[in-house]
JSON list of C-alpha atoms in Angstrom, two decimals:
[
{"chain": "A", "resi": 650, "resn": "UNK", "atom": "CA", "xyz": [28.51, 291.09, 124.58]},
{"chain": "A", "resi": 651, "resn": "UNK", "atom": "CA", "xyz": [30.45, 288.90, 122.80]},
{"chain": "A", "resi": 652, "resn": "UNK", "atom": "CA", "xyz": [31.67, 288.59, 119.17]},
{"chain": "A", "resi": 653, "resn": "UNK", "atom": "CA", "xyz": [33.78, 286.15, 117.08]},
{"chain": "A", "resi": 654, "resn": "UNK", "atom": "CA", "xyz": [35.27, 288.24, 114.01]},
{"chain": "A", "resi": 655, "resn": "UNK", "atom": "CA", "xyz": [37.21, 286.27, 111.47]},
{"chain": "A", "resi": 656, "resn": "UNK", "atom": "CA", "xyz": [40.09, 287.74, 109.79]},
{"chain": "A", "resi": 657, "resn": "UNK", "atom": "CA", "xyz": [39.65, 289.35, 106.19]},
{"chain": "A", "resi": 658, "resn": "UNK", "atom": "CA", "xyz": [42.56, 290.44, 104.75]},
{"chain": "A", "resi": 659, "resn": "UNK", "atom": "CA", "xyz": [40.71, 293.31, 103.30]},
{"chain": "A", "resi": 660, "resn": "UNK", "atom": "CA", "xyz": [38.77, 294.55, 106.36]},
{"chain": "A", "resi": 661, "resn": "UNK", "atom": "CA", "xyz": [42.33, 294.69, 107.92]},
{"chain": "A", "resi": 662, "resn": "UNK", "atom": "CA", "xyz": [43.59, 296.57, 105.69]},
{"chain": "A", "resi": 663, "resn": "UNK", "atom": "CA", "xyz": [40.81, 299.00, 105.20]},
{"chain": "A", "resi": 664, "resn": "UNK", "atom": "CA", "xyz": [41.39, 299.48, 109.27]},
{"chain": "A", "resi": 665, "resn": "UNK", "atom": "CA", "xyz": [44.89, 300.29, 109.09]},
{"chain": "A", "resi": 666, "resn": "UNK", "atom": "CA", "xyz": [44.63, 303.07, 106.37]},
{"chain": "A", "resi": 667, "resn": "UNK", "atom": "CA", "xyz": [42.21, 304.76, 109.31]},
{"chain": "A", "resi": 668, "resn": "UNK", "atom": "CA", "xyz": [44.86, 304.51, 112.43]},
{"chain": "A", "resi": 669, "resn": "UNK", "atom": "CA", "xyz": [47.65, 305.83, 110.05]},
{"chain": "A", "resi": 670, "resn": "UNK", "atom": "CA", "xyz": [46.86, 309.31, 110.28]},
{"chain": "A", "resi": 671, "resn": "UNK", "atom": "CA", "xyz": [47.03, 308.71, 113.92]},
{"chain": "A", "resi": 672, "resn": "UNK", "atom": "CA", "xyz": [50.35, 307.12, 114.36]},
{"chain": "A", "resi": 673, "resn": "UNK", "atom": "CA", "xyz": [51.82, 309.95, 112.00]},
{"chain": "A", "resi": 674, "resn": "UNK", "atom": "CA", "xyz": [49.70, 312.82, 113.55]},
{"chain": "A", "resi": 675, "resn": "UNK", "atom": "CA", "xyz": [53.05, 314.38, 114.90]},
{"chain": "A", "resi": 676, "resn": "UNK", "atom": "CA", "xyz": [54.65, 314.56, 111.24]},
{"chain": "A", "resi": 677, "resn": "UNK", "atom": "CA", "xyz": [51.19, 316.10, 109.38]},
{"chain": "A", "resi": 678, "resn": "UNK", "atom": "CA", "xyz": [50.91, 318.65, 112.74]},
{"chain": "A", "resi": 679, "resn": "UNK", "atom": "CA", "xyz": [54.43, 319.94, 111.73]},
{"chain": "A", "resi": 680, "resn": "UNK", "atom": "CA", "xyz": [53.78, 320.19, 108.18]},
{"chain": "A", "resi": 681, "resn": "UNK", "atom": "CA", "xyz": [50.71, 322.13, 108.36]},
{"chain": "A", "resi": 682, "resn": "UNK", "atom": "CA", "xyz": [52.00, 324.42, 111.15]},
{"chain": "A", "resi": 683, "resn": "UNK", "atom": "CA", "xyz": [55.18, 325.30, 108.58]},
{"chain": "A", "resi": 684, "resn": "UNK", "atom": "CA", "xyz": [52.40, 326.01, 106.07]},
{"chain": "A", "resi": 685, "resn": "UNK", "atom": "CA", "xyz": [50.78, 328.39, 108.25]},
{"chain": "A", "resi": 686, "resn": "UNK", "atom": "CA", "xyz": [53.13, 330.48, 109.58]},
{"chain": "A", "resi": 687, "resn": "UNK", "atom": "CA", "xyz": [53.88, 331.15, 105.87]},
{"chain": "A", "resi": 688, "resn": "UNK", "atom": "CA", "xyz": [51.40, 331.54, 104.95]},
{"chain": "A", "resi": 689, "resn": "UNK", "atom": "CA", "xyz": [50.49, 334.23, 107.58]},
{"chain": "A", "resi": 690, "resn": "UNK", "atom": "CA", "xyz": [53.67, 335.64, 107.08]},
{"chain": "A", "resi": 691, "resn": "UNK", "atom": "CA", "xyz": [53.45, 336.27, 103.39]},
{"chain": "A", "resi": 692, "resn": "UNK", "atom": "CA", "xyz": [49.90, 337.36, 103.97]},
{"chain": "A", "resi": 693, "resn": "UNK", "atom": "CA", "xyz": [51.19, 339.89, 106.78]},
{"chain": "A", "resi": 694, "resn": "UNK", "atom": "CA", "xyz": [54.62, 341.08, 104.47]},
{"chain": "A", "resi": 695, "resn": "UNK", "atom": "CA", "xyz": [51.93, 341.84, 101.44]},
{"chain": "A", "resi": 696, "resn": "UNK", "atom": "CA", "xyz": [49.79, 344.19, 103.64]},
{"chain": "A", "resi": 697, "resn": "UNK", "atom": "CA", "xyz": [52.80, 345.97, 105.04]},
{"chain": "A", "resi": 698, "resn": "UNK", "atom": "CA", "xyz": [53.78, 346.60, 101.72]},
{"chain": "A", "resi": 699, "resn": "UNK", "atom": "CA", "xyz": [50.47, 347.33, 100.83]},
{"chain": "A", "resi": 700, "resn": "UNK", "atom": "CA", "xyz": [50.46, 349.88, 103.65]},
{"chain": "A", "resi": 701, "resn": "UNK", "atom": "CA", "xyz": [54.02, 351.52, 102.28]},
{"chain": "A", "resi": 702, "resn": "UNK", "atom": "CA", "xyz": [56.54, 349.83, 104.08]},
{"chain": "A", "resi": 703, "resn": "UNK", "atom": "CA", "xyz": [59.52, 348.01, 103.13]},
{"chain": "A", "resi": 704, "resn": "UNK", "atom": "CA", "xyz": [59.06, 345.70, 106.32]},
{"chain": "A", "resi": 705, "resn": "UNK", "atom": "CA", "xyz": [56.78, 343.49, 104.10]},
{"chain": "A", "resi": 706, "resn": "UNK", "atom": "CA", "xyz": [59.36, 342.40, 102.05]},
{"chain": "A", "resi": 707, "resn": "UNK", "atom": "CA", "xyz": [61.34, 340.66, 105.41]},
{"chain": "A", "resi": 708, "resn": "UNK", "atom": "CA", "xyz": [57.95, 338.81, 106.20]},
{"chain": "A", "resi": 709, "resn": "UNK", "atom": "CA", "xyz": [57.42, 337.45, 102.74]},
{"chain": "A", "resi": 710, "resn": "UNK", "atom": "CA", "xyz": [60.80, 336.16, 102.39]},
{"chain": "A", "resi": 711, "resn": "UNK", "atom": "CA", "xyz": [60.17, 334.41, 105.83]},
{"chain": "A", "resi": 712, "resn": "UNK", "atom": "CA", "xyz": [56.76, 333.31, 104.35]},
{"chain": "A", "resi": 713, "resn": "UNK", "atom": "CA", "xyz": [58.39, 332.14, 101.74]},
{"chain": "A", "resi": 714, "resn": "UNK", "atom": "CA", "xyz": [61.05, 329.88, 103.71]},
{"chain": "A", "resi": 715, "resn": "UNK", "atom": "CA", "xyz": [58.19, 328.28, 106.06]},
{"chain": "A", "resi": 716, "resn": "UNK", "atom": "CA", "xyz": [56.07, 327.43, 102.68]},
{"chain": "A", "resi": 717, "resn": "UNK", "atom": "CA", "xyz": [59.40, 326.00, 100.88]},
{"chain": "A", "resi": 718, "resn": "UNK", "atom": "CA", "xyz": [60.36, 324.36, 104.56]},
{"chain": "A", "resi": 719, "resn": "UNK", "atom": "CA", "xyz": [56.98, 322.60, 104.82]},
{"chain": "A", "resi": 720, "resn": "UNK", "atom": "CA", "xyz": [56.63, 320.91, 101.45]},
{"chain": "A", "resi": 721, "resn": "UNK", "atom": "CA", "xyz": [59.53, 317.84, 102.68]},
{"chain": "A", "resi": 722, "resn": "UNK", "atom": "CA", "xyz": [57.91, 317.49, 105.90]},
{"chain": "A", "resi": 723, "resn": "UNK", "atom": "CA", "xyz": [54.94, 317.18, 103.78]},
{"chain": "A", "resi": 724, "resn": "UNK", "atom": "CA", "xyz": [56.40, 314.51, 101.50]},
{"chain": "A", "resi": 725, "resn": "UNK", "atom": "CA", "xyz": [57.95, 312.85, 104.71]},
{"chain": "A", "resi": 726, "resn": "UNK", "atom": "CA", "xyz": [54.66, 312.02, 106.14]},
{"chain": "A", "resi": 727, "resn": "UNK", "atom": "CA", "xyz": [53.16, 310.77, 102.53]},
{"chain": "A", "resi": 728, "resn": "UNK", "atom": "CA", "xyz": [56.46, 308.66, 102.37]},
{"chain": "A", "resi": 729, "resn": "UNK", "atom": "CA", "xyz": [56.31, 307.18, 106.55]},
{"chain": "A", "resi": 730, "resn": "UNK", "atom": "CA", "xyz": [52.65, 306.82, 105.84]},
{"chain": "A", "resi": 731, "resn": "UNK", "atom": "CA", "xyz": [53.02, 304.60, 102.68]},
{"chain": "A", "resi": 732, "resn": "UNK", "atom": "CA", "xyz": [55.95, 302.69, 103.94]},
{"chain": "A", "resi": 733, "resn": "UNK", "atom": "CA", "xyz": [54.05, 301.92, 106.88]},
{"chain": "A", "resi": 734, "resn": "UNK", "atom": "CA", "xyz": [50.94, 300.44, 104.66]},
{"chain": "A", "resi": 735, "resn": "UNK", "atom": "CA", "xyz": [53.04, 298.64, 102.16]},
{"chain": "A", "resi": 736, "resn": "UNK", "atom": "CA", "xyz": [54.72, 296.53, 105.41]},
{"chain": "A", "resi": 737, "resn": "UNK", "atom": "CA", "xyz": [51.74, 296.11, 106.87]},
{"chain": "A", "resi": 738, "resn": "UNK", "atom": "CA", "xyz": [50.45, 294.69, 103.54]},
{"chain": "A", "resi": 739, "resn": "UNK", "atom": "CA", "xyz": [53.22, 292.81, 103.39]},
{"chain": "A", "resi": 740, "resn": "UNK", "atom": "CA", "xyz": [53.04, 291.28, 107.17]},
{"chain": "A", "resi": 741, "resn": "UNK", "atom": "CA", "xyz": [49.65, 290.40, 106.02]},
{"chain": "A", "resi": 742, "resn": "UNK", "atom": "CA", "xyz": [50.44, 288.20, 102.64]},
{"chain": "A", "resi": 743, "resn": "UNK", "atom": "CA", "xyz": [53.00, 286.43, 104.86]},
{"chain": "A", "resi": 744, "resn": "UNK", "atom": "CA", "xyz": [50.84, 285.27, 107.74]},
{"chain": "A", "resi": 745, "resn": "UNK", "atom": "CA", "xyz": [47.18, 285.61, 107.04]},
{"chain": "A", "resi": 746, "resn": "UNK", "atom": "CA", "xyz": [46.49, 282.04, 107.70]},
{"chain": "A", "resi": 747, "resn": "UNK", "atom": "CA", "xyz": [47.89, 282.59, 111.19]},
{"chain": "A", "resi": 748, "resn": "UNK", "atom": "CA", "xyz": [45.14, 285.15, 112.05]},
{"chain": "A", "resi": 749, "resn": "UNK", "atom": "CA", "xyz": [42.11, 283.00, 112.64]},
{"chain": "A", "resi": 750, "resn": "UNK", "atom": "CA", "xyz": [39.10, 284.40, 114.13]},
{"chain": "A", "resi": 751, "resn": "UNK", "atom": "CA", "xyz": [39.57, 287.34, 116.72]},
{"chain": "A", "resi": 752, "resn": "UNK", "atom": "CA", "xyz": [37.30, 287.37, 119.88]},
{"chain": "A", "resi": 753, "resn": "UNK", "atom": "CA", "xyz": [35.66, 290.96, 121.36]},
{"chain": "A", "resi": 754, "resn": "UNK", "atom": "CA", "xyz": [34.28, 290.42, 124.88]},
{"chain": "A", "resi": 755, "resn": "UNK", "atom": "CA", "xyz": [32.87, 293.38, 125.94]},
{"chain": "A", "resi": 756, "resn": "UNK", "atom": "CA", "xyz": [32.44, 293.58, 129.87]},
{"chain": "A", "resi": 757, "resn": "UNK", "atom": "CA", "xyz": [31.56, 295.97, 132.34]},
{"chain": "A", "resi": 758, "resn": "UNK", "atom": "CA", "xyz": [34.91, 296.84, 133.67]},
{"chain": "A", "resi": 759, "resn": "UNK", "atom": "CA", "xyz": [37.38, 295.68, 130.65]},
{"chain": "A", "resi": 760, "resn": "UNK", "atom": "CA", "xyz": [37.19, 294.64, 126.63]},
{"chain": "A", "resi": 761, "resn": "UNK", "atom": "CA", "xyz": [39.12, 291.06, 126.32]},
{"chain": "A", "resi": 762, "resn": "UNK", "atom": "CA", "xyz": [40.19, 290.71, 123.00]},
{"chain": "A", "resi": 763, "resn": "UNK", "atom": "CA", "xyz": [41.88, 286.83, 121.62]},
{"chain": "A", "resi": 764, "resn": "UNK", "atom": "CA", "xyz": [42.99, 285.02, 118.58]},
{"chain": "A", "resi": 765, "resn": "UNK", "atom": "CA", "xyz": [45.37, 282.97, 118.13]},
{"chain": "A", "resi": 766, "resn": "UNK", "atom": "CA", "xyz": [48.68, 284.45, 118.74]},
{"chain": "A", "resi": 767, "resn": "UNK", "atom": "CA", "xyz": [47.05, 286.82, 121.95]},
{"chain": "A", "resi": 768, "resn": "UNK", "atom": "CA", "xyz": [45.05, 287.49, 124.85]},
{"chain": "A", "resi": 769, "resn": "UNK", "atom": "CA", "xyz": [44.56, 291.11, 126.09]},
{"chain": "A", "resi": 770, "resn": "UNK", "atom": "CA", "xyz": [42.38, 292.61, 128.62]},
{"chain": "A", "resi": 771, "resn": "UNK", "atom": "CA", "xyz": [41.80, 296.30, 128.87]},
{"chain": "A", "resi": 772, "resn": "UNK", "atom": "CA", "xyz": [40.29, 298.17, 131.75]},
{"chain": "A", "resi": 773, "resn": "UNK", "atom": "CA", "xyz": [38.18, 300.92, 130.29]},
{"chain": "A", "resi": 774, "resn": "UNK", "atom": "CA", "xyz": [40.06, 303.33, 132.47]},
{"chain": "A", "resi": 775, "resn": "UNK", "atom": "CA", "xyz": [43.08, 302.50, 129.72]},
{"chain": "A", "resi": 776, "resn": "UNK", "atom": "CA", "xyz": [41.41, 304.04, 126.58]},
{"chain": "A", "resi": 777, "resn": "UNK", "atom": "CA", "xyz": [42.07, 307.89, 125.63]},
{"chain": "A", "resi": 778, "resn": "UNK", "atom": "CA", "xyz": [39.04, 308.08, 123.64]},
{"chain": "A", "resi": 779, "resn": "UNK", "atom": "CA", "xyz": [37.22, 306.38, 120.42]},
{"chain": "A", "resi": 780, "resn": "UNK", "atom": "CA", "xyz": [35.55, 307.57, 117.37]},
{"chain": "A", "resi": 781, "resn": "UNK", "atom": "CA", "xyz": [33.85, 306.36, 114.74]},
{"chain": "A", "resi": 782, "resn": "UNK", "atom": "CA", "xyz": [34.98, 306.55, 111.11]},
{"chain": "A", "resi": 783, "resn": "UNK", "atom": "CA", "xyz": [33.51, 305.07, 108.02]},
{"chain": "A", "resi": 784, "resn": "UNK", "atom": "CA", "xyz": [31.23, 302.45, 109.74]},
{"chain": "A", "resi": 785, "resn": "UNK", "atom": "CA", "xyz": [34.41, 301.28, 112.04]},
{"chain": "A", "resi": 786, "resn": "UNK", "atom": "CA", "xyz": [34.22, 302.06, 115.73]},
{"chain": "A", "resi": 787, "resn": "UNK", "atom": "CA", "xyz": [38.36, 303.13, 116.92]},
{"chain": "A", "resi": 788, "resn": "UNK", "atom": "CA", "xyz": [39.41, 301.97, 120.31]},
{"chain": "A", "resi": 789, "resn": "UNK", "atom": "CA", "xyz": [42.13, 304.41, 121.13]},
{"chain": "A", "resi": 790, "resn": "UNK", "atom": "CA", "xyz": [45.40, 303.07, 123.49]},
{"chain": "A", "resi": 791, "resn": "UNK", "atom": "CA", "xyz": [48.13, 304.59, 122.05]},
{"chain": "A", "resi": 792, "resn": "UNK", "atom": "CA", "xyz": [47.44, 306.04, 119.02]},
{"chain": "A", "resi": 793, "resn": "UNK", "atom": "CA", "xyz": [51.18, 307.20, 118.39]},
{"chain": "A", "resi": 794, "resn": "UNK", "atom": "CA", "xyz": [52.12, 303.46, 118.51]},
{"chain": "A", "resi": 795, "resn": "UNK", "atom": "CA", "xyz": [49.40, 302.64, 116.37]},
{"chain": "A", "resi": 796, "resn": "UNK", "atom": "CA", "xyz": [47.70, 300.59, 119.70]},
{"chain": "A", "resi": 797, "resn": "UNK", "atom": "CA", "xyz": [44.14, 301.04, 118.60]},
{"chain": "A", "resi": 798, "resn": "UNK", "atom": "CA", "xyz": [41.26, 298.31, 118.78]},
{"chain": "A", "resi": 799, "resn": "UNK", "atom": "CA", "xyz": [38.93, 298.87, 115.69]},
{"chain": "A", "resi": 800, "resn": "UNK", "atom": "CA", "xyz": [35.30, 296.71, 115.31]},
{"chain": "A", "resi": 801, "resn": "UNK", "atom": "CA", "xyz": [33.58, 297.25, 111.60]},
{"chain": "A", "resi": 802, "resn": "UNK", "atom": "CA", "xyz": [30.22, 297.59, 110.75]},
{"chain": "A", "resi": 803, "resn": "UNK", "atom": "CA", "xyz": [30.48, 295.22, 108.22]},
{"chain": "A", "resi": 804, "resn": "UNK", "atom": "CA", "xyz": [32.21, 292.70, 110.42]},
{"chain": "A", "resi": 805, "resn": "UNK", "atom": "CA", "xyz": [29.34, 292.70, 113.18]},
{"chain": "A", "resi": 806, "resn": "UNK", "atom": "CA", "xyz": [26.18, 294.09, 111.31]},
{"chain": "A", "resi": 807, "resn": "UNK", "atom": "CA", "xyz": [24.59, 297.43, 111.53]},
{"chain": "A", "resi": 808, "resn": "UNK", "atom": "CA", "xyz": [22.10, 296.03, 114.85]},
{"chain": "A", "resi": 809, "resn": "UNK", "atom": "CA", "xyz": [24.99, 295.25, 116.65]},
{"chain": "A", "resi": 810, "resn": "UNK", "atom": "CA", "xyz": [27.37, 298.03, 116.03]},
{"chain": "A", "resi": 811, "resn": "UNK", "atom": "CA", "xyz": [25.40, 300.39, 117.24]},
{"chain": "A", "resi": 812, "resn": "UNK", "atom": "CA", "xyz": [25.01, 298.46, 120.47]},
{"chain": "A", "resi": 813, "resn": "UNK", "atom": "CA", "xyz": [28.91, 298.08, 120.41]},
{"chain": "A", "resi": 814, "resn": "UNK", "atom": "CA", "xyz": [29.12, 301.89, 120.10]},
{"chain": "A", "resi": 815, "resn": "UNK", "atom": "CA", "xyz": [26.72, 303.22, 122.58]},
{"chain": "A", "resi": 816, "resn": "UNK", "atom": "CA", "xyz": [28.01, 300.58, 125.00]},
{"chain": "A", "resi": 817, "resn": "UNK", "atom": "CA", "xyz": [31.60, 302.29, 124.33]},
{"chain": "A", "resi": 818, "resn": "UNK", "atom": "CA", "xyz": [29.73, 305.77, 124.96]},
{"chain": "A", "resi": 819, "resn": "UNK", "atom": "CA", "xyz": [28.80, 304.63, 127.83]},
{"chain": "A", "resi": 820, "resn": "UNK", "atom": "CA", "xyz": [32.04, 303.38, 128.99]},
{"chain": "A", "resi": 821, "resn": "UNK", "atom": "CA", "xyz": [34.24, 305.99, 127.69]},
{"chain": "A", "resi": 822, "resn": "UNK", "atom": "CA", "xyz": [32.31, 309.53, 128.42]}
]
């Protein structure tokens, strides 16, 4: 199967806002486990007081650190995350015209993808996965680097994404 895409600035960019959680997952994991553990903590400190005991008090002061400890990491990853977008937007702007029209060659042992500026072609064996996401199907390479190959709906039709995606099922079970 073969497709010729062209570039819209929007699709793009509607794209990137998906791999971001990806390339960030490290940051969110480490917010949300802070969260947790004070959660649980405070949680654990109230029913030892509950149950008498002054011990509670030491777990909901530690509660209380992890939930005050995970609200910068949780601002951090808001912060990387938006940064990220706004360059890419930027990036964008500057060379859209450069883009042309990307090329998806789906074959039995690889994907080949070209435009203008590159030519890549990826064994199967080389993806850690995909998924699907709001009508887009997401090639993942190396998702903390952001390397992720992502085909729209909207870009192919609905008749021919879901041959692009049970093709990928296929490949990638």
């Amino acid at each position: 199967m073969k497709f010729e895409i062209p570039f819209n600035s929007d699709i793009y960019l509607n794209q990137t806002e998906l791999i971001i959680p990806f390339i960030y997952k490290p940051y969110l994991k480490d917010a949300r486990e802070s969260l947790i553990v004070g959660l649980t903590s405070t949680l654990i400190g109230i029913s030892i007081i509950i149950g008498k005991s002054n011990l509670g008090f030491v777990f909901i002061l530690m509660g209380i650190f992890y939930i005050i400890k995970a609200y910068p990491k949780f601002q951090l990853y808001n912060k990387l995350k938006s940064t990220y977008f706004e360059k890419i937007k930027e990036k964008v702007v500057e060379v859209e015209s450069n883009y042309g029209n990307g090329i998806f060659e789906f074959k039995d042992d690889s994907i080949e993808y070209a435009d203008k500026n590159i030519t890549r072609d990826i064994k199967w064996t080389e993806f850690k996965g995909f998924k699907v996401m709001k009508s887009n199907l997401l090639m993942i390479l190396e998702p903390d680097k952001g390397d992720i190959m992502i085909i729209g709906e909207n870009e192919v039709g609905s008749q021919n994404f879901q041959r692009i995606v049970e093709f990928v099922k296929h490949k990638l079970k």
